[in-house]
JSON list of N, CA and C in Angstrom, two decimals:
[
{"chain": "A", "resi": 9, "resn": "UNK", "atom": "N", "xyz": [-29.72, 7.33, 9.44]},
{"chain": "A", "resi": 9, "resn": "UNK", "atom": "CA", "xyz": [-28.91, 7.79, 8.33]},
{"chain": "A", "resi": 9, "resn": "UNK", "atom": "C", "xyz": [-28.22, 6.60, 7.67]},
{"chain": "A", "resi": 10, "resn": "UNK", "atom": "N", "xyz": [-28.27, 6.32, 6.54]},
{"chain": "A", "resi": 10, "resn": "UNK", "atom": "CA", "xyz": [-27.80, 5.03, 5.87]},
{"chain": "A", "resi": 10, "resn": "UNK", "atom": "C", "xyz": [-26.17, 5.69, 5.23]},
{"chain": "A", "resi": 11, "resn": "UNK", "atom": "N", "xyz": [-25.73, 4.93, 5.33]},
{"chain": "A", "resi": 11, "resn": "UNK", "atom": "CA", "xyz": [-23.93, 4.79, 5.24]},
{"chain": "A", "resi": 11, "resn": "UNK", "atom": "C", "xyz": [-23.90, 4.27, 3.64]},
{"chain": "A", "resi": 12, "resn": "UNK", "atom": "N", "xyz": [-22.85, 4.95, 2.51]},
{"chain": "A", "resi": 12, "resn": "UNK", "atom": "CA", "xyz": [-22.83, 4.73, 1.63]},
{"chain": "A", "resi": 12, "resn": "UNK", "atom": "C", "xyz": [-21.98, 3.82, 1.38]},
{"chain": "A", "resi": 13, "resn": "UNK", "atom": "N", "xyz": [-22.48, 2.80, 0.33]},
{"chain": "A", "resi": 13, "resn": "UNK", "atom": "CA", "xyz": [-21.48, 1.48, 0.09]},
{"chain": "A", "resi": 13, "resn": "UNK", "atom": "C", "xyz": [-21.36, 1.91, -1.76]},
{"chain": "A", "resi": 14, "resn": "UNK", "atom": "N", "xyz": [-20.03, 1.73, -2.33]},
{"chain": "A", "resi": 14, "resn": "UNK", "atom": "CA", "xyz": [-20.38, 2.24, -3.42]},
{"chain": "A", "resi": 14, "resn": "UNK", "atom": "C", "xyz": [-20.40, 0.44, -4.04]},
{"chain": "A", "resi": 15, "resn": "UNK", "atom": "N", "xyz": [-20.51, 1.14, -5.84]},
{"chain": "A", "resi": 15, "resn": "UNK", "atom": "CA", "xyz": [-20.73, -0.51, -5.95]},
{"chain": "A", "resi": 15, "resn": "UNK", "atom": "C", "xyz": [-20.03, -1.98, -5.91]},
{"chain": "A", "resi": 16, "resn": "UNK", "atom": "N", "xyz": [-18.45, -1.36, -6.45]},
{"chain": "A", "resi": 16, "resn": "UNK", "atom": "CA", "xyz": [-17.24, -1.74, -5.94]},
{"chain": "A", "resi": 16, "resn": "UNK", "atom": "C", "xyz": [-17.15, -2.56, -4.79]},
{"chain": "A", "resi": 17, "resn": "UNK", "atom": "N", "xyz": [-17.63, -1.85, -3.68]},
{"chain": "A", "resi": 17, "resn": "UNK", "atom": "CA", "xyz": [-17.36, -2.27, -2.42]},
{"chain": "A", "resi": 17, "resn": "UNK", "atom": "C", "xyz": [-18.74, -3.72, -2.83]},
{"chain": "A", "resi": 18, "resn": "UNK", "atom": "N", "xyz": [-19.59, -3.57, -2.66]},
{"chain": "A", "resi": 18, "resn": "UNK", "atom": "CA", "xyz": [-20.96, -4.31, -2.69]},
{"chain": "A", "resi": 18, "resn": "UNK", "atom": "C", "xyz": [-20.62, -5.49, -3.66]},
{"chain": "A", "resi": 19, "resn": "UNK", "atom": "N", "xyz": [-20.06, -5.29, -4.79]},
{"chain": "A", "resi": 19, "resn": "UNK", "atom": "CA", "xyz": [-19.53, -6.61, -5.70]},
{"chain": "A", "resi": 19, "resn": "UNK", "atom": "C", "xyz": [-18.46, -6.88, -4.85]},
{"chain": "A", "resi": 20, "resn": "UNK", "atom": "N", "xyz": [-17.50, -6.59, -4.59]},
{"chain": "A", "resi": 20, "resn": "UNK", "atom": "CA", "xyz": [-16.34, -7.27, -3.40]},
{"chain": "A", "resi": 20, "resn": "UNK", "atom": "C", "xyz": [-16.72, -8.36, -2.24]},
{"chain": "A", "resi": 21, "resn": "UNK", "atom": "N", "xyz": [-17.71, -7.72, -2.03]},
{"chain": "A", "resi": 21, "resn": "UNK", "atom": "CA", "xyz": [-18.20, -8.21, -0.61]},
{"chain": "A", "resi": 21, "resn": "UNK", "atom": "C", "xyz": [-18.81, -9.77, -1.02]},
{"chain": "A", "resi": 22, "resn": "UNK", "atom": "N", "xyz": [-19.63, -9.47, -1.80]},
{"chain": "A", "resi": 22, "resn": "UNK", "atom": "CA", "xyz": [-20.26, -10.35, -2.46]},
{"chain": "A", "resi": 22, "resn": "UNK", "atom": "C", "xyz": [-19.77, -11.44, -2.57]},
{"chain": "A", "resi": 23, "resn": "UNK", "atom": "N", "xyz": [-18.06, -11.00, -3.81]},
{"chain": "A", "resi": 23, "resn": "UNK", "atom": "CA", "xyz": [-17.53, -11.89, -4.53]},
{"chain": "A", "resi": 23, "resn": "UNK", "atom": "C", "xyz": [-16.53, -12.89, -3.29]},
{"chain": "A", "resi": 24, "resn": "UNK", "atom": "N", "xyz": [-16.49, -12.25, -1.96]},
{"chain": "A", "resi": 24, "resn": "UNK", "atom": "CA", "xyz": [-15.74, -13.03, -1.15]},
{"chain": "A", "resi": 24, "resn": "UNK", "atom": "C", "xyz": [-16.65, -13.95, -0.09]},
{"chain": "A", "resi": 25, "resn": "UNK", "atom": "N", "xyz": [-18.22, -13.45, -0.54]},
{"chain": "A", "resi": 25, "resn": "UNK", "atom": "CA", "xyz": [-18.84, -14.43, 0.28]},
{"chain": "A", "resi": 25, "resn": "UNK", "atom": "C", "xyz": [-19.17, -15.96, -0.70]},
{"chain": "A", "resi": 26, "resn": "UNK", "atom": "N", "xyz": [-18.52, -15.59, -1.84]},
{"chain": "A", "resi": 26, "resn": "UNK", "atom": "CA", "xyz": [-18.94, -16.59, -2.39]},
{"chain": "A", "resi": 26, "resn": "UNK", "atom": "C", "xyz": [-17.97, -17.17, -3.29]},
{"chain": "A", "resi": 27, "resn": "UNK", "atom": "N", "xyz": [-16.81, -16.90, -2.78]},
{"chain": "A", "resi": 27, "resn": "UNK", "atom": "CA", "xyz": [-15.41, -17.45, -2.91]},
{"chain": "A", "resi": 27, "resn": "UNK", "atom": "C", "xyz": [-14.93, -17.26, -2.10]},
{"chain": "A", "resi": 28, "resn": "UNK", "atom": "N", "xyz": [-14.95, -18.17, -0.88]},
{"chain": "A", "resi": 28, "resn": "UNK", "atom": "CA", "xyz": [-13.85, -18.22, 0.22]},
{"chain": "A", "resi": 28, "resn": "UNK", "atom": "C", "xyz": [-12.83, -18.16, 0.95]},
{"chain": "A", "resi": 29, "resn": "UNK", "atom": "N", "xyz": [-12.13, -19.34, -0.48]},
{"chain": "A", "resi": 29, "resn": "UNK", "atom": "CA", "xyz": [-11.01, -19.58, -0.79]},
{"chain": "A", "resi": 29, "resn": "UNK", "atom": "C", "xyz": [-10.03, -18.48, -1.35]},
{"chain": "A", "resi": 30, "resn": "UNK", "atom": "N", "xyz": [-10.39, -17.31, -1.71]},
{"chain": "A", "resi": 30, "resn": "UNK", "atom": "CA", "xyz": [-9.98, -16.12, -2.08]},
{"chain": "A", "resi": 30, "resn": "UNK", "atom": "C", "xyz": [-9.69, -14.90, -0.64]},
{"chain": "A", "resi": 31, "resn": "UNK", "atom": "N", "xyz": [-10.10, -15.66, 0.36]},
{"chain": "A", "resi": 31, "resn": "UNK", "atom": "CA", "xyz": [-9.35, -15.03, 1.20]},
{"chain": "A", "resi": 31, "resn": "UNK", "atom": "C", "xyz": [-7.66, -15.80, 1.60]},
{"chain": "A", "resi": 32, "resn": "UNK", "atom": "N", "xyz": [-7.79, -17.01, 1.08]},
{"chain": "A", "resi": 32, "resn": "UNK", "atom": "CA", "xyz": [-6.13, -17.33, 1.84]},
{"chain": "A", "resi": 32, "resn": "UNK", "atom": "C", "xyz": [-5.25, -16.97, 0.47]},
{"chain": "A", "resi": 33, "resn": "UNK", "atom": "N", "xyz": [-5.71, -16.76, -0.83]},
{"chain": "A", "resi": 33, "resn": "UNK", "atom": "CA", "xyz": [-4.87, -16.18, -1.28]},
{"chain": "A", "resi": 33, "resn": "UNK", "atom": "C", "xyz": [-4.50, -14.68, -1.33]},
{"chain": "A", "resi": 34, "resn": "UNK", "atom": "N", "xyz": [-5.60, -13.97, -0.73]},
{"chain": "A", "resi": 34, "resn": "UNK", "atom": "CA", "xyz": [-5.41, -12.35, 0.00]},
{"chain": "A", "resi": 34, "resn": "UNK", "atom": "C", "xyz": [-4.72, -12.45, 0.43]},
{"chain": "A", "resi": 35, "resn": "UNK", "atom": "N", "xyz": [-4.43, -13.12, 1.97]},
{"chain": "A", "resi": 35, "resn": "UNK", "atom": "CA", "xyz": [-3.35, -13.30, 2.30]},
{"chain": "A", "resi": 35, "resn": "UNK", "atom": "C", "xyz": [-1.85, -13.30, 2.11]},
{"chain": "A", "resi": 36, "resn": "UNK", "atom": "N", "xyz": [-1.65, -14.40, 1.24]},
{"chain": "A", "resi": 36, "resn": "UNK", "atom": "CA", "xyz": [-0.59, -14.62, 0.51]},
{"chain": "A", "resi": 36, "resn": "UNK", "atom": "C", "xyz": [-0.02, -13.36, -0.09]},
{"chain": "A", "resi": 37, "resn": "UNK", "atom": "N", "xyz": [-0.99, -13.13, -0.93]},
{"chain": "A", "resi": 37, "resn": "UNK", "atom": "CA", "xyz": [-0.48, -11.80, -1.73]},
{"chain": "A", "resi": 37, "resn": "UNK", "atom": "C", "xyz": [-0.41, -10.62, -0.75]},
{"chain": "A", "resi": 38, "resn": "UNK", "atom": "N", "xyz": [-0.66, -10.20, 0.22]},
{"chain": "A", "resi": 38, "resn": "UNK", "atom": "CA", "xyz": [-0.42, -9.61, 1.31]},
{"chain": "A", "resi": 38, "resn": "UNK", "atom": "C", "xyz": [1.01, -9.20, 1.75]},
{"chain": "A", "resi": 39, "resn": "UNK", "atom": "N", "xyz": [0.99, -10.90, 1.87]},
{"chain": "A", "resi": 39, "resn": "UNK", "atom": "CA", "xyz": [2.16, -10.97, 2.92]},
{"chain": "A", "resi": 39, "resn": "UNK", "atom": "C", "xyz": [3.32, -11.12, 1.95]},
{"chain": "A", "resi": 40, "resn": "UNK", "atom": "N", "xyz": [3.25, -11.61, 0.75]},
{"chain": "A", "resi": 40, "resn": "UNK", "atom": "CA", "xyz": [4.04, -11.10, -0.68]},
{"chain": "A", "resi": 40, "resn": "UNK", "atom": "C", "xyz": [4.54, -9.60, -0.68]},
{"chain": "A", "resi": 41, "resn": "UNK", "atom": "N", "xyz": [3.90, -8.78, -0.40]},
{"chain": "A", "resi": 41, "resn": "UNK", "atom": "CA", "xyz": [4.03, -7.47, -1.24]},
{"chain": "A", "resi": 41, "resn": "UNK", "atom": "C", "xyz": [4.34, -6.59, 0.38]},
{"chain": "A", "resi": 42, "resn": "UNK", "atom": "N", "xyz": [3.52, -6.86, 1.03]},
{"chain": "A", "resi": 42, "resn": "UNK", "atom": "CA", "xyz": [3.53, -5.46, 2.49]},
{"chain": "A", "resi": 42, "resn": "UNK", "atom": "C", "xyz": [3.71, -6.12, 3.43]},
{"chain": "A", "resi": 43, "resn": "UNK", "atom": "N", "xyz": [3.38, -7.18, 4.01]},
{"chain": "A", "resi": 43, "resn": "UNK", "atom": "CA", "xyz": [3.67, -7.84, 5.46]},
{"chain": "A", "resi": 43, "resn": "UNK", "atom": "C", "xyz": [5.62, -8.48, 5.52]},
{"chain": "A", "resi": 44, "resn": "UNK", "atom": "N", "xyz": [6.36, -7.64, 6.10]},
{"chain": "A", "resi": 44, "resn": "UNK", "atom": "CA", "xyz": [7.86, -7.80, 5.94]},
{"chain": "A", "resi": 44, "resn": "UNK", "atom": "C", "xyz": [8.19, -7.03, 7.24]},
{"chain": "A", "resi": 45, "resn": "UNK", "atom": "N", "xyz": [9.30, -8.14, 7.48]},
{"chain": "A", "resi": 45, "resn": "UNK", "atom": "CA", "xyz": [9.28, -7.69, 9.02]},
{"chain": "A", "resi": 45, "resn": "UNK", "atom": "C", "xyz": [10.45, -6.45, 8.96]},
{"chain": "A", "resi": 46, "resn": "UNK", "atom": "N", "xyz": [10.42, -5.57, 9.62]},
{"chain": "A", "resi": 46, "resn": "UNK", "atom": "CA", "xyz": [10.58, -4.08, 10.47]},
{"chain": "A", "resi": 46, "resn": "UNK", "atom": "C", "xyz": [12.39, -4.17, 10.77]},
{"chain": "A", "resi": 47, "resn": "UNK", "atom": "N", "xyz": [13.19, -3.64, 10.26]},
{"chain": "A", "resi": 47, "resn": "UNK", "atom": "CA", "xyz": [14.83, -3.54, 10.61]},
{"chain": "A", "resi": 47, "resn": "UNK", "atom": "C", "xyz": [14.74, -2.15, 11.36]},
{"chain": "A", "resi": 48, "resn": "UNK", "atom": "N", "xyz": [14.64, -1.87, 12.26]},
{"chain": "A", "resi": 48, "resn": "UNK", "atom": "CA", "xyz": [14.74, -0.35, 13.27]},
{"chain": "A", "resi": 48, "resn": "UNK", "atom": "C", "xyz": [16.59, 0.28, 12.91]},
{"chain": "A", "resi": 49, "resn": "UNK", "atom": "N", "xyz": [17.14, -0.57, 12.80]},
{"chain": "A", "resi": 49, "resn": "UNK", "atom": "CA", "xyz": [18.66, -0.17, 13.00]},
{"chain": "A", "resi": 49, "resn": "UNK", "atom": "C", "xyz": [18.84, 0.64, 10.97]},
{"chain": "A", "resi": 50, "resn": "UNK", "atom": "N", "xyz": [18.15, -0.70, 10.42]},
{"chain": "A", "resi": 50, "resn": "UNK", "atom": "CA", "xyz": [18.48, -0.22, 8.67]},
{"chain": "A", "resi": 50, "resn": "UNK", "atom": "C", "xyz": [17.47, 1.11, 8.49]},
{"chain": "A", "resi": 51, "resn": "UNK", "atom": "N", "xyz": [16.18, 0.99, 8.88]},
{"chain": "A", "resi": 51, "resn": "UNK", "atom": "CA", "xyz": [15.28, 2.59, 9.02]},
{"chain": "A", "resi": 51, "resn": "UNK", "atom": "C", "xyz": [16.30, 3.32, 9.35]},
{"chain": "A", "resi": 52, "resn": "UNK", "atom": "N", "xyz": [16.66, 3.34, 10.63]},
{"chain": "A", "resi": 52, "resn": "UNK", "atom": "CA", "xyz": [17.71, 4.86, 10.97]},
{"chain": "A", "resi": 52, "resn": "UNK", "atom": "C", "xyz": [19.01, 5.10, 9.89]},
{"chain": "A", "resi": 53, "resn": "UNK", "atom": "N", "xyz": [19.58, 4.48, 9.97]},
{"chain": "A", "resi": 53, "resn": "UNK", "atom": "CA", "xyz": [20.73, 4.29, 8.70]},
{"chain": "A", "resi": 53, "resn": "UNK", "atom": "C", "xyz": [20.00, 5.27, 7.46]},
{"chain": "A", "resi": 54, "resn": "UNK", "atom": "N", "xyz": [18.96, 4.88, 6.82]},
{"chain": "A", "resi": 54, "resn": "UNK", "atom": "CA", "xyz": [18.56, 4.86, 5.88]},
{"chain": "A", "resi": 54, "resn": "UNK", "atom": "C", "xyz": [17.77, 6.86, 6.09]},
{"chain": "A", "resi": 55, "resn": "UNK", "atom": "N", "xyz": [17.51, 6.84, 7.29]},
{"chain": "A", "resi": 55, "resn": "UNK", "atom": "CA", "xyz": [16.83, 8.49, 7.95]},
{"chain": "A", "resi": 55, "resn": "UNK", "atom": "C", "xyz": [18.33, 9.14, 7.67]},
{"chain": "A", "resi": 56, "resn": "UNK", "atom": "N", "xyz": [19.14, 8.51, 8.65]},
{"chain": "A", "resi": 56, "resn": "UNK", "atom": "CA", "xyz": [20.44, 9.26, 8.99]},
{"chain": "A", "resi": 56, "resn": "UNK", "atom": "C", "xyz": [21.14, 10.34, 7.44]},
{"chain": "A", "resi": 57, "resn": "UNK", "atom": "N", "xyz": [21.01, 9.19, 6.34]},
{"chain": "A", "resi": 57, "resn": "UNK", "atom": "CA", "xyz": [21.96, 9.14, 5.23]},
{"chain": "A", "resi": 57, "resn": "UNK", "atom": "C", "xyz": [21.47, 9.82, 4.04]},
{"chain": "A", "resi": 58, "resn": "UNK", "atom": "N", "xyz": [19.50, 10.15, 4.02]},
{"chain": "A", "resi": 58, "resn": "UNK", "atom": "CA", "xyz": [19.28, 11.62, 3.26]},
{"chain": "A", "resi": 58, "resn": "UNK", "atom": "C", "xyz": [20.14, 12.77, 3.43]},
{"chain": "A", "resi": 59, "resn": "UNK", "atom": "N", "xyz": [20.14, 13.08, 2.00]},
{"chain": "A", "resi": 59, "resn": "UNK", "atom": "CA", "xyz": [20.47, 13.85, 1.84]},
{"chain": "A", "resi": 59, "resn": "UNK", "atom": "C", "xyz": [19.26, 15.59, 1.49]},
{"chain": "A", "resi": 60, "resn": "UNK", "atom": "N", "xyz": [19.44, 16.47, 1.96]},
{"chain": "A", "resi": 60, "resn": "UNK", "atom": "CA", "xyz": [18.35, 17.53, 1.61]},
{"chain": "A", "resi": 60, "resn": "UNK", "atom": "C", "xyz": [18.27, 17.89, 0.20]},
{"chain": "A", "resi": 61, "resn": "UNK", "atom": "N", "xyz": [16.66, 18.18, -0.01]},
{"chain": "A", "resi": 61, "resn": "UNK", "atom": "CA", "xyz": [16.56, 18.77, -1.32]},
{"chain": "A", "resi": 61, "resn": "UNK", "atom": "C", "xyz": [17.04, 19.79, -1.58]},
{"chain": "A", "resi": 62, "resn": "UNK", "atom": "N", "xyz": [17.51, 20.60, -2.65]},
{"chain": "A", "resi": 62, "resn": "UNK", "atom": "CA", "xyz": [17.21, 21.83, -2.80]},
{"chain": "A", "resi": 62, "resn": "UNK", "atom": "C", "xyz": [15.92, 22.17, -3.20]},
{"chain": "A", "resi": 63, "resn": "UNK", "atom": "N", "xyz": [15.45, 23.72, -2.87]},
{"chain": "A", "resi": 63, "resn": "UNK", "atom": "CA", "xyz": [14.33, 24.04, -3.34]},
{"chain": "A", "resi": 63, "resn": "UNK", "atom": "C", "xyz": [13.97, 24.26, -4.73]},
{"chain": "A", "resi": 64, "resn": "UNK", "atom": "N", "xyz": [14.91, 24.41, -4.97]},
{"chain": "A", "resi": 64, "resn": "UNK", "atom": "CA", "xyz": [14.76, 24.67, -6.65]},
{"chain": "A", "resi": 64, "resn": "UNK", "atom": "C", "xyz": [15.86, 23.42, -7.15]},
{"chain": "A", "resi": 65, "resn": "UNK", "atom": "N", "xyz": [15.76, 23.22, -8.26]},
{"chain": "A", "resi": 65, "resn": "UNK", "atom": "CA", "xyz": [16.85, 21.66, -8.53]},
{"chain": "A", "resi": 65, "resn": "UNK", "atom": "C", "xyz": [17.68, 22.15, -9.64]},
{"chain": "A", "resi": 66, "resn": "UNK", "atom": "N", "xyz": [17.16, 23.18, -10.53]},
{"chain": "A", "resi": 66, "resn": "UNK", "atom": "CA", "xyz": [18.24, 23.44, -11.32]},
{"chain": "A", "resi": 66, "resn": "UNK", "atom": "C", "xyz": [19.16, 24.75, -11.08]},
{"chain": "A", "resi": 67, "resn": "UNK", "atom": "N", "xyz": [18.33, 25.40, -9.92]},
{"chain": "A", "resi": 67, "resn": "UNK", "atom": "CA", "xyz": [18.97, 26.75, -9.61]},
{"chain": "A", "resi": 67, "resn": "UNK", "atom": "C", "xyz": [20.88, 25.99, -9.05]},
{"chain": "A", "resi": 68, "resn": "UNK", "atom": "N", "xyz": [21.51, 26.39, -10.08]},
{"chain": "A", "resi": 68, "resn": "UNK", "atom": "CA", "xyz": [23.24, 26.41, -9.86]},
{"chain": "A", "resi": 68, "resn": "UNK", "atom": "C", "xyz": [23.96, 27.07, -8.75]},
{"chain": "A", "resi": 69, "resn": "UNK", "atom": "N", "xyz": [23.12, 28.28, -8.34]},
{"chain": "A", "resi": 69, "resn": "UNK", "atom": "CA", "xyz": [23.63, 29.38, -7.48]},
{"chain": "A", "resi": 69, "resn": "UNK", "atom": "C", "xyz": [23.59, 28.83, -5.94]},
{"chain": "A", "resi": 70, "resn": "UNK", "atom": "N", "xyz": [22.39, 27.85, -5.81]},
{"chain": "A", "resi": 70, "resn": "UNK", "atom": "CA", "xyz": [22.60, 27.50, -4.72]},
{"chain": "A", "resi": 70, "resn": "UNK", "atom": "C", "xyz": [22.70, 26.30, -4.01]}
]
């Protein structure tokens, strides 16, 4: 059974076997945007201090 690659994926693949150097700036931009290290104490704070929705947002009554 052959596994679908769409074409996206297949030009990607491609374009990083034949620019290398485009993986250490993956990286970078990675670790720019999502790789940030983890505060456990500011998460809870931040759980603790929601507030609940209402189900309805303009209903006044409740």
């Amino acid at each position: 059974m052959a596994i679908y690659e769409s074409e996206h994926t297949k030009f990607m693949r491609e374009w990083m076997e034949k620019h290398p150097e485009q993986i250490e700036e993956q990286k970078k931009g990675r670790a720019l945007w999502w790789d940030k290290p983890q505060d456990l104490d500011s998460q809870a704070r931040a759980q603790a201090s929601k507030v609940p929705v209402k189900p309805y947002y303009y209903d006044i009554n409740h």
